[in-house]
Coordinates of C-alpha atoms in Angstrom, one line a residue:
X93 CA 12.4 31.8 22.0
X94 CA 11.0 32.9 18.6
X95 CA 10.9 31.0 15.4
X96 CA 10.0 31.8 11.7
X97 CA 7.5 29.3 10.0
X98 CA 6.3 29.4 6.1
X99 CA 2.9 28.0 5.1
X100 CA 1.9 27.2 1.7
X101 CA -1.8 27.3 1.6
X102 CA -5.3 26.1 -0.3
X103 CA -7.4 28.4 -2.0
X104 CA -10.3 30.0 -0.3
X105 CA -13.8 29.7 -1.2
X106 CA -15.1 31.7 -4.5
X107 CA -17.7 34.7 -3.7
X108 CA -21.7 34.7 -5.5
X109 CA -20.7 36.8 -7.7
X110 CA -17.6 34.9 -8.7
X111 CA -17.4 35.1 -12.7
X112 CA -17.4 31.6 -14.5
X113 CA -14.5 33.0 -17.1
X114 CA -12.3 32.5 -13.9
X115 CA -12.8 29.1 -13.1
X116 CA -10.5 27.7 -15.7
X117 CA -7.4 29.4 -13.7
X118 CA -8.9 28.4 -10.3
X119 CA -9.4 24.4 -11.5
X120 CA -5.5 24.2 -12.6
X121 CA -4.6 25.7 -9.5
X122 CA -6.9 22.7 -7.8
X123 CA -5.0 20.2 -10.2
X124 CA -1.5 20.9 -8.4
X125 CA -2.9 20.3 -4.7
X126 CA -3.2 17.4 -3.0
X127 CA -6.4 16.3 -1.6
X128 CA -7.0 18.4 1.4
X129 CA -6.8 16.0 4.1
X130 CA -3.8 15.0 3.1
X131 CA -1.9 18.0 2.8
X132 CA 0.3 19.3 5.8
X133 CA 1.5 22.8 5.8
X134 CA 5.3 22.6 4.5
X135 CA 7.6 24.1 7.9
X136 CA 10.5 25.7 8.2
X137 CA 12.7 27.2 10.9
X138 CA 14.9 29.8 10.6
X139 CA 18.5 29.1 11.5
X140 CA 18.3 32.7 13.2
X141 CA 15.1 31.5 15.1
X142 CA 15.8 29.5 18.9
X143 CA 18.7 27.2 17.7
X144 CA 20.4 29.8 16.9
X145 CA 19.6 31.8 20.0
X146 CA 20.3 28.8 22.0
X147 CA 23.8 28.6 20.3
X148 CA 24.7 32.3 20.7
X149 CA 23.0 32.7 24.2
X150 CA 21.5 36.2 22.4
X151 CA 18.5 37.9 23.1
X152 CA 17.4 40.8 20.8
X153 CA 16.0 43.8 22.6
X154 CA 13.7 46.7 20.5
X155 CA 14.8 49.7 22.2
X156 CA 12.7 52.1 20.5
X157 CA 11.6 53.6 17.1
X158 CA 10.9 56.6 15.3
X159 CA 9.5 57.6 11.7
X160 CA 8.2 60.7 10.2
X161 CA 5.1 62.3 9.5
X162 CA 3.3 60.3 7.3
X163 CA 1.8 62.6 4.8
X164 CA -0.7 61.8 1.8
X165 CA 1.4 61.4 -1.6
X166 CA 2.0 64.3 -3.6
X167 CA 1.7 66.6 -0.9
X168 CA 3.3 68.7 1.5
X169 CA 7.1 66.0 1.0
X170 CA 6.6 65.2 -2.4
X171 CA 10.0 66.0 -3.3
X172 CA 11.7 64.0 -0.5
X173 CA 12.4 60.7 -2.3
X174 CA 12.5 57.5 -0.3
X175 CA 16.3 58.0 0.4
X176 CA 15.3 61.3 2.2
X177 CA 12.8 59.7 3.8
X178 CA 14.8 56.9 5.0
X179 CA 17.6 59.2 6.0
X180 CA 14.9 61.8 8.3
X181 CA 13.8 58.8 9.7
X182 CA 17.5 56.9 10.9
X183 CA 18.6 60.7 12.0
X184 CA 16.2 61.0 14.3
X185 CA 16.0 57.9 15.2
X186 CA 19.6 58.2 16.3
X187 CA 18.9 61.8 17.7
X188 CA 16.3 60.7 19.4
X189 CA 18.3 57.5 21.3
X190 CA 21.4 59.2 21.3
X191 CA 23.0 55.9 20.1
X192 CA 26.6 56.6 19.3
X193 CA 26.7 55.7 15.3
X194 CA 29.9 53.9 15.8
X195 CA 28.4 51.1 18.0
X196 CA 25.9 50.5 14.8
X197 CA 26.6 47.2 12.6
X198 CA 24.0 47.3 10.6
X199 CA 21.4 49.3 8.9
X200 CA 18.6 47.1 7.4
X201 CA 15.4 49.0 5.2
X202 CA 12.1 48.1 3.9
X203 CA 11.7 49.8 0.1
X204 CA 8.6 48.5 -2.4
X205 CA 8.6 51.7 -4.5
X206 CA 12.0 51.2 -5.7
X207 CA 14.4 53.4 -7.3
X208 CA 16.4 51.9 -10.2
X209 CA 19.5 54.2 -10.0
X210 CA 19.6 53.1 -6.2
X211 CA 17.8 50.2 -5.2
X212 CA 19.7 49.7 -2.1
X213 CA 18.2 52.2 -0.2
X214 CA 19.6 51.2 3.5
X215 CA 23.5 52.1 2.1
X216 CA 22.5 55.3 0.4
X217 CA 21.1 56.3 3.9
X218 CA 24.6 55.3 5.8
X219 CA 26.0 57.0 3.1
X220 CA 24.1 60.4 3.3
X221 CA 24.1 60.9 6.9
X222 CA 27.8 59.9 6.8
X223 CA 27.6 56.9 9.0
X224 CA 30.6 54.7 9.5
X225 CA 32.0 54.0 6.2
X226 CA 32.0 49.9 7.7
X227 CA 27.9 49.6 7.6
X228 CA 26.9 47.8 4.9
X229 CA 23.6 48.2 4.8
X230 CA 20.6 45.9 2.8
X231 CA 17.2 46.2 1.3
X232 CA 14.7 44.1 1.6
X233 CA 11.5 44.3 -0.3
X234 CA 8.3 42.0 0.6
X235 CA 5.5 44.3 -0.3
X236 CA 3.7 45.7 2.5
X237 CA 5.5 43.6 5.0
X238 CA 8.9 44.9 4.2
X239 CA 9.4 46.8 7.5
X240 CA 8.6 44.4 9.6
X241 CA 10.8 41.4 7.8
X242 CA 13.7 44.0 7.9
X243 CA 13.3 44.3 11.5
X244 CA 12.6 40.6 11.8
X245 CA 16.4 40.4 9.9
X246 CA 17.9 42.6 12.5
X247 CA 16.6 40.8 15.3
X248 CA 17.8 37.5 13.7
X249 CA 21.0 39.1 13.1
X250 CA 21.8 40.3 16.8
X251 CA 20.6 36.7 17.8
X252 CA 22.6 35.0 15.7
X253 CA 25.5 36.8 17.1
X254 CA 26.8 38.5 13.5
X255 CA 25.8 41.9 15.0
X256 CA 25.3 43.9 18.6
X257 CA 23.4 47.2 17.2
X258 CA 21.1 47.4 14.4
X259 CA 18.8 50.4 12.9
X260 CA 15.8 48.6 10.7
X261 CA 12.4 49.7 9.5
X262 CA 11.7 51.1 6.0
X263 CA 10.8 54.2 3.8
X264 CA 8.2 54.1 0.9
X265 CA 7.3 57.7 -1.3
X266 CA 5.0 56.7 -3.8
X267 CA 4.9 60.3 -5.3
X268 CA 8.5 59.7 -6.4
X269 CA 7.7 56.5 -8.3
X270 CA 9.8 56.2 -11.4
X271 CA 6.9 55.9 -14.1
X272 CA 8.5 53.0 -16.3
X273 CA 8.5 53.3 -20.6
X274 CA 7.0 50.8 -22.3
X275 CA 8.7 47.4 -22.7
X276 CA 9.5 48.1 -26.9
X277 CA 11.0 51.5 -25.7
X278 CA 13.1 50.6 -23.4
X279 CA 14.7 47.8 -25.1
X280 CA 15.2 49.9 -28.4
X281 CA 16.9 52.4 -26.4
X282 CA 18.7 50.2 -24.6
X283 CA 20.2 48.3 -27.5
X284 CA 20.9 51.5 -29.4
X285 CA 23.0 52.8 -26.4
X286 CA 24.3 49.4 -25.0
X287 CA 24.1 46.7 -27.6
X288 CA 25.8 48.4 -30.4
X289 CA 22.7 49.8 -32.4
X290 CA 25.0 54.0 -32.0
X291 CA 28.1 52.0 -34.0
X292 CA 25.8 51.4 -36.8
X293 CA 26.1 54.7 -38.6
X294 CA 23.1 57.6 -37.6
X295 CA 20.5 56.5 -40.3
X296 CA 21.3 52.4 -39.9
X297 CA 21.1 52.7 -35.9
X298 CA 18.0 55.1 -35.7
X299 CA 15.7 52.9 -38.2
X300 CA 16.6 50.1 -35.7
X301 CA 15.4 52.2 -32.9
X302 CA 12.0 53.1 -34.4
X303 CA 11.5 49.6 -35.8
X304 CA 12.1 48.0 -32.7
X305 CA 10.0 51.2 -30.0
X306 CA 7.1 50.8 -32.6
X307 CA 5.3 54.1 -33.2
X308 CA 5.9 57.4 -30.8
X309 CA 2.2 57.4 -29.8
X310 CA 2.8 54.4 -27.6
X311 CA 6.5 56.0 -25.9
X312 CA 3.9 57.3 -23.2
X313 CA 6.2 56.4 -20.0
X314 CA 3.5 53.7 -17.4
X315 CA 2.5 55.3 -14.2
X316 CA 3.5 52.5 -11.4
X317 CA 0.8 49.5 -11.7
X318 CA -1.3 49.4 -8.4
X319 CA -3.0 46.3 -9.9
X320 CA -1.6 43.0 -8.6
X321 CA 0.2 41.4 -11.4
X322 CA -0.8 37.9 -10.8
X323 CA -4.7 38.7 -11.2
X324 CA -4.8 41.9 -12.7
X325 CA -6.8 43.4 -9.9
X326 CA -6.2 46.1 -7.7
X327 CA -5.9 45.8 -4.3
X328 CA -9.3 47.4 -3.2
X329 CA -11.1 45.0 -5.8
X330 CA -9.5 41.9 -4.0
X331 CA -10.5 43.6 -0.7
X332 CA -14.6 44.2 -2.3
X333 CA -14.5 40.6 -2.7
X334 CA -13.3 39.7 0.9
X335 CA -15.9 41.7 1.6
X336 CA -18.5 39.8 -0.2
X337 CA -17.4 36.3 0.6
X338 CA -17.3 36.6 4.6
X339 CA -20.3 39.0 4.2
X340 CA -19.0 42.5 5.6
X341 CA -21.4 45.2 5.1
X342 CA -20.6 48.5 4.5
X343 CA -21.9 50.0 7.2
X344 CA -19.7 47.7 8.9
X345 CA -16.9 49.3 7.5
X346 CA -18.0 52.9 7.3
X347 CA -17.9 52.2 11.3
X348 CA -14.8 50.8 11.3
X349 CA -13.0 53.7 9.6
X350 CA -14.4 56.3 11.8
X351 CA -13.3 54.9 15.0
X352 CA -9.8 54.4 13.5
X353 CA -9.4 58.0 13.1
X354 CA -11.6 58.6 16.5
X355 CA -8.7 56.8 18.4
X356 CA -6.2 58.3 16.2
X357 CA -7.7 62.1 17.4
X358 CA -7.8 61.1 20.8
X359 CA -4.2 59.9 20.9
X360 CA -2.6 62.5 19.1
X361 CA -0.1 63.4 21.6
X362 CA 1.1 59.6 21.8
X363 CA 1.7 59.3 18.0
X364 CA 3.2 62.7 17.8
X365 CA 6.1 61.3 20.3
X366 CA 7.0 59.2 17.6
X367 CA 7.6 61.4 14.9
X368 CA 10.4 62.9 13.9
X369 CA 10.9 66.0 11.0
X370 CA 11.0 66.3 7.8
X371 CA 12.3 69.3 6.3
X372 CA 11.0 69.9 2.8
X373 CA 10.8 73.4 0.8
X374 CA 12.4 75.1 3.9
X375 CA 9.7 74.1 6.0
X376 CA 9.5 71.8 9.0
X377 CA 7.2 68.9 8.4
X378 CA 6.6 67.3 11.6
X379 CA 3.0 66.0 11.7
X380 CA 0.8 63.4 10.2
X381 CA -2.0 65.1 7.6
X382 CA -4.1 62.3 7.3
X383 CA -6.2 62.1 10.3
X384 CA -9.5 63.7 10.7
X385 CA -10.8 65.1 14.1
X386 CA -13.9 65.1 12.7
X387 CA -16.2 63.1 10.6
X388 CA -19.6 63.3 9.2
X389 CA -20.7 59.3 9.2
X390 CA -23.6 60.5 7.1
X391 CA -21.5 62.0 4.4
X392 CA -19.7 58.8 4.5
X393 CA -22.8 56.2 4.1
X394 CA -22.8 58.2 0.8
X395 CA -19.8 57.8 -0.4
X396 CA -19.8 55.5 -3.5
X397 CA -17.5 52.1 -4.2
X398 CA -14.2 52.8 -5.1
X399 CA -13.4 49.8 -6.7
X400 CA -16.6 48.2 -7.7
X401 CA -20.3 49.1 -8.6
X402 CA -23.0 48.7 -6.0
X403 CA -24.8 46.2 -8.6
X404 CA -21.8 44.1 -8.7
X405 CA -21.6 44.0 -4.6
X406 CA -19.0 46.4 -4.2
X407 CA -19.0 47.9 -0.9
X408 CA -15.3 49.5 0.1
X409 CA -14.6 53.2 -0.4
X410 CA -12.1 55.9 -0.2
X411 CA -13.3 56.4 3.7
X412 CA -12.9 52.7 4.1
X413 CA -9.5 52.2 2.1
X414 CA -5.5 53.8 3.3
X415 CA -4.5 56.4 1.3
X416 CA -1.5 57.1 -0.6
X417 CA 1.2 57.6 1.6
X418 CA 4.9 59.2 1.6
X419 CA 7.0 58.4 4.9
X420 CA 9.7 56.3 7.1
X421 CA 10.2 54.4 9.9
X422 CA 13.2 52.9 11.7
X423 CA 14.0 50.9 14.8
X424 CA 16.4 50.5 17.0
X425 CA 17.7 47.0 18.2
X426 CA 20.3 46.0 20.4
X427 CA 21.7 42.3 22.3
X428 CA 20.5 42.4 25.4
X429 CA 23.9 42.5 26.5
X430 CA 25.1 45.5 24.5
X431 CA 21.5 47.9 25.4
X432 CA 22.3 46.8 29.2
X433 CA 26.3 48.1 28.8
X434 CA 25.0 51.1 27.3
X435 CA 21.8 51.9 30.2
X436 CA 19.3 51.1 27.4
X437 CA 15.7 49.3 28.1
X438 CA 16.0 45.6 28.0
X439 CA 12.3 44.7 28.4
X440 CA 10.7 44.2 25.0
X441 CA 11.7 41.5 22.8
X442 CA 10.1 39.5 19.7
X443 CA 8.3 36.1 20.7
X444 CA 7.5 34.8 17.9
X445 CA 7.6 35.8 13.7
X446 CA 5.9 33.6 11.0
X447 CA 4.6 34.4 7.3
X448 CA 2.3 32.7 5.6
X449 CA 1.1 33.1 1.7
X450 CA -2.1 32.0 0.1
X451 CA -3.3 32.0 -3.4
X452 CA -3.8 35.2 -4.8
X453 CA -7.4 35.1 -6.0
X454 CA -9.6 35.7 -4.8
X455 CA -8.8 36.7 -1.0
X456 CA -5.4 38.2 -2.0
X457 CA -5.6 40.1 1.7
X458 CA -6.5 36.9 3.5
X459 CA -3.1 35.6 4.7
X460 CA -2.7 37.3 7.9
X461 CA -5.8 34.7 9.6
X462 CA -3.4 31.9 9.1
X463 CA -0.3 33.7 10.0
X464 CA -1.8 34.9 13.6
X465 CA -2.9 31.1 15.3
X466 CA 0.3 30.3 13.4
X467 CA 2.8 32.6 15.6
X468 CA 0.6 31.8 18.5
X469 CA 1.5 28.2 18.2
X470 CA 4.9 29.3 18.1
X471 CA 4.5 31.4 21.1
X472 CA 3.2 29.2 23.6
X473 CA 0.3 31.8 23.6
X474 CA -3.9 32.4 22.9
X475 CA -5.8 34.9 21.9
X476 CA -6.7 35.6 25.1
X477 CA -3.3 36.2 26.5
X478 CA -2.2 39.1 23.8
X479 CA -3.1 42.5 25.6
X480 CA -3.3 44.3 22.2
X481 CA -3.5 44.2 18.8
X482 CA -2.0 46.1 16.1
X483 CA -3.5 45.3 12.9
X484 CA -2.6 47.0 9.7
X485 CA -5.7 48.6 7.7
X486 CA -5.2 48.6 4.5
X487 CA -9.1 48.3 4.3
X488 CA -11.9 48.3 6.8
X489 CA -13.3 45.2 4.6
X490 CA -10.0 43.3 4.6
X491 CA -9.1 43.2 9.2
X492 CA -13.0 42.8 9.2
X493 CA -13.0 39.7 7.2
X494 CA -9.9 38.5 8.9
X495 CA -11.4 39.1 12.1
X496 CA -14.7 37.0 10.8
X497 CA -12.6 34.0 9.8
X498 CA -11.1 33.9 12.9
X499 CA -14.4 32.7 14.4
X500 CA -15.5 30.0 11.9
X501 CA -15.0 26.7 12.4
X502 CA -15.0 26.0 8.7
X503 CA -12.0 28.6 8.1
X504 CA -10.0 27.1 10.7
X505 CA -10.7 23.4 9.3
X506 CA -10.0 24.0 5.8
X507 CA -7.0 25.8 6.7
X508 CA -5.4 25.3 9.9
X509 CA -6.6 21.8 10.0
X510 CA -8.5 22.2 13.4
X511 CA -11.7 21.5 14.3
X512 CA -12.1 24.3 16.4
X513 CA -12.1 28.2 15.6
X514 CA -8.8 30.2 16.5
X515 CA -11.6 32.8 18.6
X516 CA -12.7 36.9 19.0
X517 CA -10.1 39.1 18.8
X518 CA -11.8 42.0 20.7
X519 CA -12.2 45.1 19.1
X520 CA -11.7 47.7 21.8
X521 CA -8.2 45.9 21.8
X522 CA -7.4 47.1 18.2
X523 CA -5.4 49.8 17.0
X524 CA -6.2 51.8 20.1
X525 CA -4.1 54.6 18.4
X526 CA -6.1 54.0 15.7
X527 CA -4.4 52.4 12.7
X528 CA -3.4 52.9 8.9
X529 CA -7.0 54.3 7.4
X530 CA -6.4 57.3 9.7
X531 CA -2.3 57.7 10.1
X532 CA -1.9 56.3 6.5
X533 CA 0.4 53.2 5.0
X534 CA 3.8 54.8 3.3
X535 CA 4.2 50.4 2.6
X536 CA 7.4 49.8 3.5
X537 CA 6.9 52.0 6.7
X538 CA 3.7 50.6 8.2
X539 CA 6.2 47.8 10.3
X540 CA 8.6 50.7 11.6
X541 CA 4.9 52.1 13.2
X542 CA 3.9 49.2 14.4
X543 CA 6.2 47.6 15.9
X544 CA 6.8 51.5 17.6
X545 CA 3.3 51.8 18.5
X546 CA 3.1 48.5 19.9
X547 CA 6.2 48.8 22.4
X548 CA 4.9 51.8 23.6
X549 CA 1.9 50.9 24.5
X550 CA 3.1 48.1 26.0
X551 CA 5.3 50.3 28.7
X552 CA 2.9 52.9 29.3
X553 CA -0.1 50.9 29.9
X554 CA 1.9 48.2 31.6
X555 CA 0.9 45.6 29.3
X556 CA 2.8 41.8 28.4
X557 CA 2.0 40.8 24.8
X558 CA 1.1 42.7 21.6
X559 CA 0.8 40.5 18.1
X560 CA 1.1 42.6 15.4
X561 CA -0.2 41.6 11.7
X562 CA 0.4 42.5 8.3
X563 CA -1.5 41.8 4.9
X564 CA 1.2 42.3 1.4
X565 CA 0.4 41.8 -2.3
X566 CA 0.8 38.5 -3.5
X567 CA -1.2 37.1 -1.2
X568 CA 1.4 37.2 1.5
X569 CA 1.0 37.8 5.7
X570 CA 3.6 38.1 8.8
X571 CA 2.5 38.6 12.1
X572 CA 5.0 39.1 14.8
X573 CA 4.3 38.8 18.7
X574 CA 6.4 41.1 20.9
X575 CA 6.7 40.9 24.5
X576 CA 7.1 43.3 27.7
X577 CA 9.8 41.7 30.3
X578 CA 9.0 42.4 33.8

């Protein structure tokens, strides 16, 4: 029976190049922990975890998933919002299935890139394919790892007996980001039309306005913030210095990202069996444009940092990084019970589920190395005994460095408390469809993929266990472990 754990974590060792302006941040951070040996990672179950399975006498079955293309931002479905998205995705889904819409309880989305005039994206979907009017339908929004904690939330949901049939996954489109105003901006406008300042008279309301916006050369609207708000780094600087502090070259990387789309290219026809159109401009969109058949590694040794100099150790990329990525993903999950009544598959189910968070800075991507020896704790399982691995790339630099700290005894003492290392994760078991650098990462619709991906490999290669791992901002990880039923 699965459970769901939550770890709060120390901070990770600073890199060479670590800047001394920092460490006044990093030593009040060290003020409000414990002494190491002292500290025990704070646990808790979830009420949907195995009491609650033991209580209901419910199992959770993933039947199967589908998403759409996943196509590079601003592109080809540029004007399909994450609504549309979302809605391709659950209509083919239930095409795809043939799932009779009335047996469906509950529709459950991921959504990071959210949209203020509908943030709950799951309801509009019920409500634009005209779904039973009784779905309610929720959001959930964890960064990166929202499509997999929405699916986590439908399994928990049929095993805690408050539904039978559940759609979950999520839908991102980062080229329909609402680009916000500036803070002065929207509150002067927002008091003028809402807090009275239009009852003032025209000339009395309208100074307010200005005086409060501040000059019209800062009413610029903001383009979304890709840096992490906490440090004020991006992403790919965070993943530079994972790079630096577990000392992943870039060669090593440059390598990495060329066999993900390798095994992407060679695997084509699997991952088209998961898609599902989009129709966008009256065409059919019903392919991934990201992958590349063919690479030149040489062009790619040249490629400069993306996110910092070569003087100042940056090594990551644009080849070495996910791109910018509009799509959807959803998943269907039934009781054991119900899927059986209704002749579908019974055999894959979720073992275990467990997040995990760690400060920020400097490791932001780092999470995921505790989360994995984590849910294999909770699993009853080793590394040896998971048949494969789906790891999210959101960099070549940041699954490298996880897969380094993995094997050092250090990492696992400071952190797991263990004198040993957790072990090799093998990488011929990795992404063997390749993984996000090559199919892309629309966020909230990596976990829809994966957990997808995963079950199907699992059947067709007659496999038992696949983990499956996930890095978010804020320094957060989940890592789920399915498993094939004989």
């Amino acid at each position: 029976p699965h459970t769901h754990t939550q770890y709060a974590l120390p901070i990770p060792i600073l890199p060479p190049s670590f800047p001394f302006c920092e460490m006044d941040r990093i030593r009040r951070i060290a003020q409000q922990l414990e002494p190491r040996q002292h500290r025990q990672p704070r646990v808790r179950t979830s009420a949907a975890g195995a009491e609650a399975k033991e209580l209901s006498g419910t199992v959770a079955v993933i039947v199967d998933g589908a998403r759409t293309p996943f196509v590079k931002s601003f592109g080809s479905i540029m004007k399909k919002n994450a609504i549309d998205l979302g809605v391709a995705a659950v209509k083919g889904l239930i095409k795809k299935t043939k799932v009779d819409p009335n047996h469906i309880d509950q529709v459950i989305m991921g959504n990071v890139v959210v949209n203020s005039n509908a943030p709950n994206v799951a309801r509009e979907i019920i409500i634009d394919l005209m779904l039973p009017a009784k779905i309610p339908g929720s959001t959930v929004s964890i960064a990166c790892l929202s499509g997999l904690e929405a699916i986590y939330q439908g399994i928990c949901q049929v095993e805690h007996g408050d539904a039978q049939v559940v759609v979950a996954g999520g839908s991102d489109s980062l080229s329909s980001g609402q680009m916000s105003l500036p803070p002065n901006l929207t509150l002067a406008l927002g008091k003028y039309s809402m807090g009275g300042g239009n009852k003032k008279g025209l000339y009395a309301g309208l100074s307010e306005l200005f005086s409060i916006a501040g000059p019209i050369s800062k009413w610029v609207p903001q383009a979304p913030a890709i840096a992490e708000r906490s440090t004020g780094h991006t992403m790919g600087y965070h993943a530079d210095l994972m790079a630096e502090i577990n000392s992943v070259g870039a060669e090593e990387q440059n390598k990495f990202a060329i066999a993900s789309h390798e095994k992407a290219t060679q695997n084509r026809a699997a991952i088209r069996s998961e898609i599902v159109p989009v129709e966008a401009d009256g065409k059919i969109i019903d392919d991934d444009n990201l992958i590349r058949s063919k690479i030149n590694p040489a062009k790619v040794a040249k490629l400069k940092p993306a996110f910092r100099k070569a003087k100042d150790h940056g090594t990551v990329n644009a080849a070495t990084s996910s791109a910018l990525t509009d799509g959807a993903s959803a998943v269907l999950i039934m009781s054991e019970k119900k899927a059986k009544e209704l002749g579908y598959p019974t055999d894959v189910v979720c073992r275990a589920y467990v997040k995990t968070a760690v400060e920020p800075f400097p490791q932001l991507l780092l999470a995921p190395a505790v989360a994995i020896p984590r849910c294999l704790e909770k699993a009853g399982l080793t590394l040896e005994d998971i048949d494969i691995f789906e790891i999210h790339e959101a960099f070549s630099a940041q699954v490298l460095a996880t897969l380094k700290v993995l094997e050092s005894k250090s990492f696992s003492k400071a952190f797991l408390g263990k004198d040993k290392p957790v072990g090799k994760i093998p990488l011929e078991k990795i992404n063997l469809n390749g993984g996000s650098i090559a199919i892309g990462h629309p966020f909230a619709a990596t976990g829809g993929r994966l957990i997808t991906t995963a079950a199907n490999l699992l059947r067709s290669r007659n496999k038992r266990y696949a983990l499956l791992s996930i890095c978010a901002a804020g320094g957060i990880g989940g890592v789920m472990i399915i498993e094939r039923r004989s």
